[in-house]
Amino acid sequence: MAKSQYEYVRKFEQDDALLPLTWVVIRVDGRGFSGFVARHEYAKPVDTRGAAVMDAAAKAVMEDMGDLVLAYGHSDEFSFVLPPSSNVYKRRASKLVSTVVSLFTGAFIAAWPAAFGPDVPLMEMPVFDGRTVVLPTRAVLRDYLSWRQVDCHINNLFNTGFWALVGDGDDPAVANKLLCDANSAQKNEILFSRFGINYNNEPELNRKGSIWIRDLEVTDYVDARGHAGFRVSRKLVNVNTDLIGDAFWTSAYPHLLADVK
Amino acid sequence: MAKSQYEYVRKFEQDDALLPLTWVVIRVDGRGFSGFVARHEYAKPVDTRGAAVMDAAAKAVMEDMGDLVLAYGHSDEFSFVLPPSSNVYKRRASKLVSTVVSLFTGAFIAAWPAAFGPDVPLMEMPVFDGRTVVLPTRAVLRDYLSWRQVDCHINNLFNTGFWALVGDGDDPAVANKLLCDANSAQKNEILFSRFGINYNNEPELNRKGSIWIRDLEVTDYVDARGHAGFRVSRKLVNVNTDLIGDAFWTSAYPHLLADVK
Amino acid sequence: MAKSQYEYVRKFEQDDALLPLTWVVIRVDGRGFSGFVARHEYAKPVDTRGAAVMDAAAKAVMEDMGDLVLAYGHSDEFSFVLPPSSNVYKRRASKLVSTVVSLFTGAFIAAWPAAFGPDVPLMEMPVFDGRTVVLPTRAVLRDYLSWRQVDCHINNLFNTGFWALVGDGDDPAVANKLLCDANSAQKNEILFSRFGINYNNEPELNRKGSIWIRDLEVTDYVDARGHAGFRVSRKLVNVNTDLIGDAFWTSAYPHLLADVK
Amino acid sequence: MAKSQYEYVRKFEQDDALLPLTWVVIRVDGRGFSGFVARHEYAKPVDTRGAAVMDAAAKAVMEDMGDLVLAYGHSDEFSFVLPPSSNVYKRRASKLVSTVVSLFTGAFIAAWPAAFGPDVPLMEMPVFDGRTVVLPTRAVLRDYLSWRQVDCHINNLFNTGFWALVGDGDDPAVANKLLCDANSAQKNEILFSRFGINYNNEPELNRKGSIWIRDLEVTDYVDARGHAGFRVSRKLVNVNTDLIGDAFWTSAYPHLLADVK
């Protein structure tokens, strides 16, 4: 096609390729989600229907972008991990973040009816923003994910206490003050002494958040000539477990951090 | 809330604030839209239902982000213009591009049923990506928008010819070759001699694309004491017109390029 | 020449091209210059030999890089202005800043003996660092330069007072406190009442700093056949004058801000 | 001090901090050094006086910036290595590159007289430019340095052959063509058969380039009470050796790549 005299403006689009051979996290966060959650009357402290919609959205992103090795999320956020070897979209930050956010938004909307049922229609479109984080080593990547899971723990412990207190008739401002002044042990004690809640028995989804990984699946087979063999494939799996300790990375899923260089 | 030992990873999120006091364009593009369009059997060369959905999505972005002064789009793309004075989202590239793409995706999905009716449900979620372009002066901004409108013209002239030829029974490869070898005048001539189509009478939407602006609206009123007065407000308006020449900028809507500094 | 398996590391050098069609300032600052100045016993408040060395270094940079349109400096700093049309070194930030700093450092050393004479040899090598500043419009460029000249004024007024007081036997800490607590008018008053110094009669070099520009020079000539004509050439000129007001830009040197687009 | 209305221009200086916890290389290259070398009649293929000046300049940079762990150079270039743990100059690219280039330029000039003697004064100031390269892992850092040492080898083998041929009366263009068409083994053969030169016996400086490191030095002592002890200190050492193989990193100087995280 003919080129116009205006083509030169292409050069004003800046190169935003992320450093090669690094781990890249693309994090999606809900924008103004407290309003969205209130309008759809989410259950407290964690709405399992809302969590299912977030999980479905994250799964759709993992299915679409085969290079992603892991997704971790809780509340209204999800972090997607791209390994150092990936060159998808030439590692361009704006392309990565916009594509992930668009996929996530669309899949969230598509997943809504199955999770919430016909009585709770989607009353407004959810909005997400995104960012990229570049992490040079496995150690820093693990620290990033630990940071998000610690955040999940802190928020969920607080929210579990807050909604128990408010549900019990406490004034929200008083409940907030009480919990802000309490350390973790004291928050646990409040839950146990007033409500008989052992926080460690709360659902793992609430306490650990949601992890999507591609697990290795070994399938045995016997071929036409009667010879036994096996195939290794990858399958998207959702788990709610600790990823701060070593067990997740070194025993359970050692292939996740294996990558070139 | 307590800080964890992992908080340090925050500093791996790089500062992507765009240069202050510049014009910023956020452009949204459909990802793999030829497949999407084929699956939903869009009319050719331009599907007015599809264009209405794109327009509704762009309008929703304009309504949400009050700092945007103009949006221009055609086919599966829309460019949103932020003026130099805007400091929305601290001008962070990833925040801007991801929010616009998320709003656009959600609004596209929301607008589908009204435009396509119950017989054409949305069979897959649309996906968009985005990018930011930083333009230092009004002159370069106008060149950017002219570039996109020239692109609209070139594509639409080609597509009008192509689908007329193919609708008339021509082999698509032959039609493609014929048009690729023809200049603009020859493409016009093919349209006129074979189909009696005067290209300049084709709909302005097809030839010029779609522009959203905030037009100034003056309302006269008479107050309680009988004094006459007027109010100036801004109202989103959609036009399909030329923005390459000076008339659009200097006569019709001179306020669009007025901005601080 | 043969390529090695290690060539791939080239891609770790990031693209740092500055936005096209913008004004670029490369500012050079002395590193740890208070020590350097003390060791070479500079006169106070402004050492004309030291200023001459800085001027010679700036002139050498202007001579080397023909695209630069202006340099402004005072104390241990100099700002070099590249116009929007320039594409020197492909506008790469690291290349621009390192070349200017290297030229400046070498020329400073070369100019030392002529300015300080045989009795004051250079006892240590001066060190400079640099940075780039991208300015989208003429108005912002002028504000940048005004910022530096206001800084020159503030510092010189303070230093003129400080060294007069200390030279008169005041304790440095007391002198510092006195001036820090005084506004401009009060600093002027201290200078006048105690030392009979009218600050406005201080040398323009001290009060305004140093400006290098390429002035237009018109040369009349008569050719071999007796026809009169003229040539316009550009010549590096040093002035010590106000660049905050309009006169410098609109009357004296209107060609400086003229540039493409 | 008072702030002026122009202070806002500070925000046009963009954040160029390099990614934390990565290896950073600052590479200095001579600008137009073939002219500089010709004017000072450097010996061929390697001028030991010129190499001594480059070494002295690199040593001065290493002495000034204590965070640097290694410098590698040959011909008119030197690469300085900053470890992941360093936060010097807040890792700002322009500050790092400009300071290193300024130090290097000044030290080069200072070292000239001792290396070249009174008969060969410096006739023009050398000019260097610089760049930063961000390398996420030890493996990529080693590949970067191997890349530069392979480059040293390729260039020196070529130059050794070229200047032997030209010194023997060959036409430069013919010599150039002959060597460009030859692979490494053939270049070695030309050197041996025509000049009796065994390339592997050429000076290690020429073949391997120059490496500055901080070696660990253990000093035994006996204290006032007769107890034996030892101290570990670091001392700048220059070596001309292979850094592509493992021996340099794992046996000789294993502390060089040890760093936090």
Tab-separated table of C-alpha atoms in Angstrom, chain C residues 76-214:
chain	number	residue	atom	x	y	z
C	76	ASP	CA	30.510	24.547	37.831
C	77	GLU	CA	27.708	23.751	35.393
C	78	PHE	CA	26.885	24.209	31.703
C	79	SER	CA	23.675	23.340	29.817
C	80	PHE	CA	23.900	22.597	26.085
C	81	VAL	CA	20.790	22.942	23.899
C	82	LEU	CA	20.078	20.647	20.949
C	83	PRO	CA	17.148	21.679	18.713
C	84	PRO	CA	14.191	19.452	17.732
C	85	SER	CA	15.503	18.968	14.206
C	86	SER	CA	18.785	17.440	15.347
C	87	ASN	CA	19.341	13.735	14.964
C	88	VAL	CA	22.986	13.745	16.069
C	89	TYR	CA	24.066	10.373	17.508
C	90	LYS	CA	20.513	9.237	16.732
C	91	ARG	CA	19.533	11.220	19.846
C	92	ARG	CA	20.815	8.379	22.041
C	93	ALA	CA	20.955	9.706	25.595
C	94	SER	CA	24.068	7.844	26.752
C	95	LYS	CA	26.008	8.714	23.607
C	96	LEU	CA	25.041	12.398	23.839
C	97	VAL	CA	25.778	12.807	27.518
C	98	SER	CA	29.038	10.852	27.506
C	99	THR	CA	30.447	12.593	24.442
C	100	VAL	CA	29.636	16.051	25.792
C	101	VAL	CA	31.139	15.236	29.195
C	102	SER	CA	34.290	13.785	27.632
C	103	LEU	CA	34.761	16.795	25.353
C	104	PHE	CA	34.130	19.136	28.261
C	105	THR	CA	36.580	17.380	30.586
C	106	GLY	CA	39.363	17.323	28.008
C	107	ALA	CA	38.873	20.944	26.981
C	108	PHE	CA	38.779	22.081	30.611
C	109	ILE	CA	42.166	20.473	31.204
C	110	ALA	CA	43.557	21.886	27.959
C	111	ALA	CA	42.419	25.411	28.823
C	112	TRP	CA	43.777	25.430	32.355
C	113	PRO	CA	47.390	26.616	31.782
C	114	ALA	CA	46.446	29.665	29.713
C	115	ALA	CA	43.918	30.810	32.313
C	116	PHE	CA	45.791	30.062	35.539
C	117	GLY	CA	49.377	30.557	34.390
C	118	PRO	CA	52.484	28.594	35.331
C	119	ASP	CA	52.179	29.318	39.041
C	120	VAL	CA	48.893	27.434	39.462
C	121	PRO	CA	49.261	24.014	37.850
C	122	LEU	CA	46.312	21.634	37.706
C	123	MET	CA	46.747	19.501	40.822
C	124	GLU	CA	43.982	17.023	40.194
C	125	MET	CA	41.827	16.145	37.228
C	126	PRO	CA	38.374	17.771	37.254
C	127	VAL	CA	35.431	15.359	37.092
C	128	PHE	CA	32.026	16.161	35.583
C	129	ASP	CA	28.813	14.249	35.357
C	130	GLY	CA	25.969	14.836	32.956
C	131	ARG	CA	22.298	14.298	32.345
C	132	THR	CA	19.771	14.854	29.566
C	133	VAL	CA	16.529	16.768	29.876
C	134	VAL	CA	13.857	16.519	27.176
C	135	LEU	CA	11.697	19.627	26.690
C	136	PRO	CA	8.696	19.458	24.357
C	137	THR	CA	8.225	23.133	23.472
C	138	ARG	CA	10.056	26.452	23.132
C	139	ALA	CA	8.173	27.756	26.170
C	140	VAL	CA	9.429	24.952	28.388
C	141	LEU	CA	12.969	25.308	27.043
C	142	ARG	CA	12.923	29.000	27.947
C	143	ASP	CA	11.619	28.129	31.404
C	144	TYR	CA	14.461	25.624	31.812
C	145	LEU	CA	17.076	28.241	30.936
C	146	SER	CA	15.349	30.853	33.108
C	147	TRP	CA	15.480	28.337	35.968
C	148	ARG	CA	19.236	28.023	35.613
C	149	GLN	CA	19.732	31.812	35.377
C	150	VAL	CA	17.568	32.439	38.431
C	151	ASP	CA	19.731	29.860	40.173
C	152	CYS	CA	22.842	31.770	39.087
C	153	HIS	CA	21.366	34.992	40.477
C	154	ILE	CA	20.327	33.480	43.812
C	155	ASN	CA	23.681	31.795	44.332
C	156	ASN	CA	25.752	34.776	43.287
C	157	LEU	CA	23.857	37.237	45.451
C	158	PHE	CA	24.330	34.917	48.396
C	159	ASN	CA	27.995	34.272	47.674
C	160	THR	CA	28.784	37.942	47.101
C	161	GLY	CA	27.354	38.695	50.511
C	162	PHE	CA	28.915	35.706	52.211
C	163	TRP	CA	32.471	36.327	51.033
C	164	ALA	CA	32.200	40.063	51.749
C	165	LEU	CA	31.125	39.286	55.323
C	166	VAL	CA	33.743	36.581	55.840
C	167	GLY	CA	36.418	38.765	54.242
C	168	ASP	CA	35.428	41.412	56.742
C	169	GLY	CA	36.074	39.043	59.611
C	170	ASP	CA	32.594	37.608	60.241
C	171	ASP	CA	32.356	34.048	61.412
C	172	PRO	CA	31.287	31.886	58.416
C	173	ALA	CA	28.454	30.252	60.357
C	174	VAL	CA	27.134	33.625	61.477
C	175	ALA	CA	27.393	35.046	57.959
C	176	ASN	CA	25.581	32.024	56.567
C	177	LYS	CA	22.754	32.356	59.089
C	178	LEU	CA	22.406	36.080	58.451
C	179	LEU	CA	22.049	35.584	54.695
C	180	CYS	CA	19.802	32.542	54.895
C	181	ASP	CA	17.383	34.575	56.968
C	182	ALA	CA	17.445	37.531	54.547
C	183	ASN	CA	15.333	37.943	51.415
C	184	SER	CA	16.813	39.415	48.237
C	185	ALA	CA	16.160	43.015	49.172
C	186	GLN	CA	17.728	42.499	52.580
C	187	LYS	CA	20.811	40.848	51.045
C	188	ASN	CA	21.180	43.851	48.731
C	189	GLU	CA	20.848	46.153	51.724
C	190	ILE	CA	23.524	44.290	53.711
C	191	LEU	CA	25.915	44.584	50.755
C	192	PHE	CA	25.227	48.269	50.331
C	193	SER	CA	25.165	49.404	53.960
C	194	ARG	CA	28.189	47.446	55.146
C	195	PHE	CA	30.383	47.380	52.039
C	196	GLY	CA	29.065	50.118	49.749
C	197	ILE	CA	28.469	47.446	47.136
C	198	ASN	CA	25.633	48.098	44.695
C	199	TYR	CA	24.886	44.550	43.602
C	200	ASN	CA	23.636	45.727	40.215
C	201	ASN	CA	27.109	47.023	39.483
C	202	GLU	CA	28.702	43.633	40.059
C	203	PRO	CA	30.128	42.111	36.844
C	204	GLU	CA	27.519	40.741	34.442
C	205	LEU	CA	29.506	37.500	34.263
C	206	ASN	CA	28.825	36.989	37.968
C	207	ARG	CA	25.191	38.040	37.897
C	208	LYS	CA	24.063	36.566	34.579
C	209	GLY	CA	26.416	33.685	33.886
C	210	SER	CA	27.813	32.836	30.482
C	211	ILE	CA	25.978	32.247	27.205
C	212	TRP	CA	27.441	30.802	24.024
C	213	ILE	CA	25.393	31.227	20.875
C	214	ARG	CA	26.002	31.154	17.145
